[in-house]
Tab-separated table of C-alpha atoms in Angstrom:
chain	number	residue	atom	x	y	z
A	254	UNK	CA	1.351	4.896	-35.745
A	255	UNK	CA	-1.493	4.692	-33.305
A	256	UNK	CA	0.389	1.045	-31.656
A	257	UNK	CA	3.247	3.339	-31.420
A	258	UNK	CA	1.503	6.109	-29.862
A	259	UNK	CA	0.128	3.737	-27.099
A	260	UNK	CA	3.058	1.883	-26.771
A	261	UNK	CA	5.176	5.103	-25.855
A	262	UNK	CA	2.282	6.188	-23.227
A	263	UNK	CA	2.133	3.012	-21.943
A	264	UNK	CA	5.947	2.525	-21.052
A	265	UNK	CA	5.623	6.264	-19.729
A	266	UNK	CA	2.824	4.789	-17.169
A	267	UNK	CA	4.902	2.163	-16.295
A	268	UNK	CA	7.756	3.911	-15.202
A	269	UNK	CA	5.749	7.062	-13.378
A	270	UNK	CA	3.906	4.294	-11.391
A	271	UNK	CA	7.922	2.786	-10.286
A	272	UNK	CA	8.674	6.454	-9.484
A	273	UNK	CA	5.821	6.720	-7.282
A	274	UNK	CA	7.245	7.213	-3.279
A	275	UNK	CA	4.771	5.559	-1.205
A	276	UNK	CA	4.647	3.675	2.344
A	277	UNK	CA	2.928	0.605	3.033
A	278	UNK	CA	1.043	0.516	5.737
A	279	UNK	CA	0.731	-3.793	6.206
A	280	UNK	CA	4.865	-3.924	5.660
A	281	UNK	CA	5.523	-1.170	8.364
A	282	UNK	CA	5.879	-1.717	11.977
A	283	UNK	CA	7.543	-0.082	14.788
A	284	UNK	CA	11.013	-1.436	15.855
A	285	UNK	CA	10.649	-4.485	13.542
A	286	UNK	CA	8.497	-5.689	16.322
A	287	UNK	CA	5.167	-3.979	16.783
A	288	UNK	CA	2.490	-4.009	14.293
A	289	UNK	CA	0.964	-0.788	13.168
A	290	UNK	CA	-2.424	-1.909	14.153
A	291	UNK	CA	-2.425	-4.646	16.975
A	292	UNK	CA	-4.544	-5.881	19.374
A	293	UNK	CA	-3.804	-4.464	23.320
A	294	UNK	CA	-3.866	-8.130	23.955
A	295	UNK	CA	-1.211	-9.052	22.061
A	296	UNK	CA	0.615	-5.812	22.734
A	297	UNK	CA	0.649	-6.469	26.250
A	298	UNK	CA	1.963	-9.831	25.705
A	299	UNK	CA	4.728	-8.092	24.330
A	300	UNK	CA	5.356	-6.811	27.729
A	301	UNK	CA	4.285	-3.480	26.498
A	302	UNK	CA	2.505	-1.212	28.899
A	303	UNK	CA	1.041	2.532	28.016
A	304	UNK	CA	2.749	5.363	29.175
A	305	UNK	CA	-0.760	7.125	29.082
A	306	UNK	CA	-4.063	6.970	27.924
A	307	UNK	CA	-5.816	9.787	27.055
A	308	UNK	CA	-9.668	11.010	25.556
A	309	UNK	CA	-9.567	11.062	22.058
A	310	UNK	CA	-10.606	14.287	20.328
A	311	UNK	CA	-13.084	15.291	17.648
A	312	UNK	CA	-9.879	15.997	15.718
A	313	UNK	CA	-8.029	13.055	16.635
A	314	UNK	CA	-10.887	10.724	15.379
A	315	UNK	CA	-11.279	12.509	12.272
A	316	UNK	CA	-11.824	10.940	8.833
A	317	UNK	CA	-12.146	7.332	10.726
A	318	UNK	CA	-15.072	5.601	11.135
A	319	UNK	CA	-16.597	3.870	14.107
A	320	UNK	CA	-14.175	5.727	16.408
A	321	UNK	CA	-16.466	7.823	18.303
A	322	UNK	CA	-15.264	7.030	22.170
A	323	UNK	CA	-11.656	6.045	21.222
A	324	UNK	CA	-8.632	6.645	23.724
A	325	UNK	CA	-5.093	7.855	22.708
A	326	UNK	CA	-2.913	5.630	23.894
A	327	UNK	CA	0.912	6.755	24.285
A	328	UNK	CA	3.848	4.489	24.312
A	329	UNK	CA	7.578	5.824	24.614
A	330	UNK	CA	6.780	8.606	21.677
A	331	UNK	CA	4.041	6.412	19.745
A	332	UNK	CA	0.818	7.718	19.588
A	333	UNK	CA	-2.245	5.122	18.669
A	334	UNK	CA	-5.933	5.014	18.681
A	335	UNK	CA	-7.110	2.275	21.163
A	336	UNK	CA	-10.445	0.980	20.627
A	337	UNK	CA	-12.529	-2.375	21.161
A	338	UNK	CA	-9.056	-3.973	22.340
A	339	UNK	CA	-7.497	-2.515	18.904
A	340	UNK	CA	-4.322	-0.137	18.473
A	341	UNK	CA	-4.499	1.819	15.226
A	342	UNK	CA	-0.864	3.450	15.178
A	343	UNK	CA	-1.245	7.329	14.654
A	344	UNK	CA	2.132	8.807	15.157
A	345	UNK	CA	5.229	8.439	16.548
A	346	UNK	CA	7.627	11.553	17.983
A	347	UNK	CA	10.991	10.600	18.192
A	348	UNK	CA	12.512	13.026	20.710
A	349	UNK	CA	10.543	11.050	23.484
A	350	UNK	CA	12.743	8.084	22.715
A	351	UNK	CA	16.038	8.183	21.112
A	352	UNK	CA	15.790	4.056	20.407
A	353	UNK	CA	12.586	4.382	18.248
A	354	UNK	CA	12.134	3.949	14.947
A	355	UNK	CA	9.772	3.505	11.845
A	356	UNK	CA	10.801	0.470	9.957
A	357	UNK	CA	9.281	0.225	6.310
A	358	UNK	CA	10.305	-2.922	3.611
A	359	UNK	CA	12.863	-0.365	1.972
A	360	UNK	CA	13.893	1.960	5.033
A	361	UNK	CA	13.478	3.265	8.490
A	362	UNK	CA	12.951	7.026	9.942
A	363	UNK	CA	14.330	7.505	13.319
A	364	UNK	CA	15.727	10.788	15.181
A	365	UNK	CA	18.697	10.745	13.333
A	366	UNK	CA	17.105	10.311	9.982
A	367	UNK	CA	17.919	13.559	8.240
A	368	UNK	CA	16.406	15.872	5.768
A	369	UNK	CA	19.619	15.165	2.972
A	370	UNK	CA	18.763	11.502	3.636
A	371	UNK	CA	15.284	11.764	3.406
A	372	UNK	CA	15.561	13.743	-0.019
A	373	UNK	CA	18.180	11.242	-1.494
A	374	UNK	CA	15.658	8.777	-0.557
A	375	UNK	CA	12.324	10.381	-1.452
A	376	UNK	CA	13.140	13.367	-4.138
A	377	UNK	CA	9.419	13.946	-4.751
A	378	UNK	CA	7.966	13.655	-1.293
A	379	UNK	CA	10.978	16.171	-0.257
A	380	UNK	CA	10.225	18.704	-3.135
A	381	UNK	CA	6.984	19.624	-2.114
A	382	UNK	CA	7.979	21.498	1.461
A	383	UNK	CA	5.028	22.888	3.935
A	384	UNK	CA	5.202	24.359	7.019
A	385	UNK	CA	4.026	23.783	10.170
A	386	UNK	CA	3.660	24.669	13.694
A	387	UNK	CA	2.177	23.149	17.046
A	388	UNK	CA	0.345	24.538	19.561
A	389	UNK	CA	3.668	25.135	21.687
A	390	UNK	CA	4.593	27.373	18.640
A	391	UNK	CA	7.313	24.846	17.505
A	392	UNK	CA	8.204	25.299	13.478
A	393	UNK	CA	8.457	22.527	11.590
A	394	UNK	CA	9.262	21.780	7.744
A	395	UNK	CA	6.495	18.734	6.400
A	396	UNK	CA	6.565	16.625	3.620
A	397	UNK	CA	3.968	14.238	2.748
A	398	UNK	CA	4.011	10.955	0.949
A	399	UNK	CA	0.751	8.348	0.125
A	400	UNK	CA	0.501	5.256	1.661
A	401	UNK	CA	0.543	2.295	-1.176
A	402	UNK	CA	-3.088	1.590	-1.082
A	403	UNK	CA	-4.850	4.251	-3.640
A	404	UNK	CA	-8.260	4.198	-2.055
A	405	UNK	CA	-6.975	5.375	1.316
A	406	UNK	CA	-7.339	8.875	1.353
A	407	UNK	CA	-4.885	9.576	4.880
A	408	UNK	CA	-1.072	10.728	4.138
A	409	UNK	CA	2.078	10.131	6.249
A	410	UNK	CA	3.209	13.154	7.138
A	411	UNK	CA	7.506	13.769	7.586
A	412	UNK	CA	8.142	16.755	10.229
A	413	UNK	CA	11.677	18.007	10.417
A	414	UNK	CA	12.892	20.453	12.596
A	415	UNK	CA	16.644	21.911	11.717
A	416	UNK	CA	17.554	19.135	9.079
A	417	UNK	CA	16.447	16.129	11.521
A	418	UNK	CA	13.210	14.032	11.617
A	419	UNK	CA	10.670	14.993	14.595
A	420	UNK	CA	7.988	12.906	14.135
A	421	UNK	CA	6.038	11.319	11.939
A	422	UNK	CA	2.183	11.692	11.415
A	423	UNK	CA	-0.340	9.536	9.886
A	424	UNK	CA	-3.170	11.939	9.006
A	425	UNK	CA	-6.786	11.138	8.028
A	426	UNK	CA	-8.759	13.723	6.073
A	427	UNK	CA	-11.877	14.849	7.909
A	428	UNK	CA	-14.666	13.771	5.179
């Protein structure tokens, strides 16, 4: 009875863990063409160039180590930390750029990704809503999922403003 017993729990395990909505971060990339971290080198050799840099902030640094004295570099809606000739992607907003998207092994979240789709897609990320709202007083619905690696603590973070995808955050817990 007790083979039975462990059997049963460990079939349950099995299937929770296939259930499990997460992103990976390694087989994720912007466009199918840029990495989410890359070097500036090679990102320039992509022809890219930055819309803007900016100073990071205490809050934009948070949670990641050996950041202190980071930029924000902005490129037609992404958002990444730039550092010691490194890009660490941090977000991307998709009404900056209509052609931009967030290509994953299994999907990709543009502007015109919406909330039904994302649901179909992702019942249990999209069953847990929160709400949100920026410092122009914008309202937006958020729904989290994990990346794929469980010792990373950060989440990606879905913002969706009447039924469409926004933008999409990858947020670090300050420790």
């Amino acid at each position: 009875m007790k083979i039975f017993t462990y059997l049963i729990l460990l079939c349950s395990l099995c299937a929770y863990s296939q259930d499990m909505e997460t992103i990976s971060w390694a087989g994720a990339s912007m466009n199918d063409r840029i990495a989410l971290t890359i070097s500036y080198k090679e990102f320039q050799k992509m022809g890219r160039k930055a819309d803007s840099l900016a100073v990071a902030t205490p809050q934009d640094i948070c949670g990641m180590k050996n950041m202190e004295g980071a930029q924000l570099l902005y490129f037609k809606g992404i958002k990444y930390l730039f550092k010691n000739d490194t890009l660490t992607f941090r977000g991307v907003d998709f009404s900056k750029r209509k052609f931009m998207y967030l290509a994953t092994k299994d999907d990709w979240f543009d502007h015109s990704t919406t909330f039904k789709a994302f649901a179909k897609a992702y019942p249990g990320s999209a069953a847990y809503p929160d709400y949100s709202e920026d410092e122009d007083g914008n309202e937006y619905e958020m729904y989290t999922m994990l990346p794929d690696d469980d010792t990373d603590a950060s989440e990606w973070r879905f913002y969706f403003t009447n039924g469409k995808l926004h933008h999409i955050d990858y947020w670090t817990p300050c420790e």
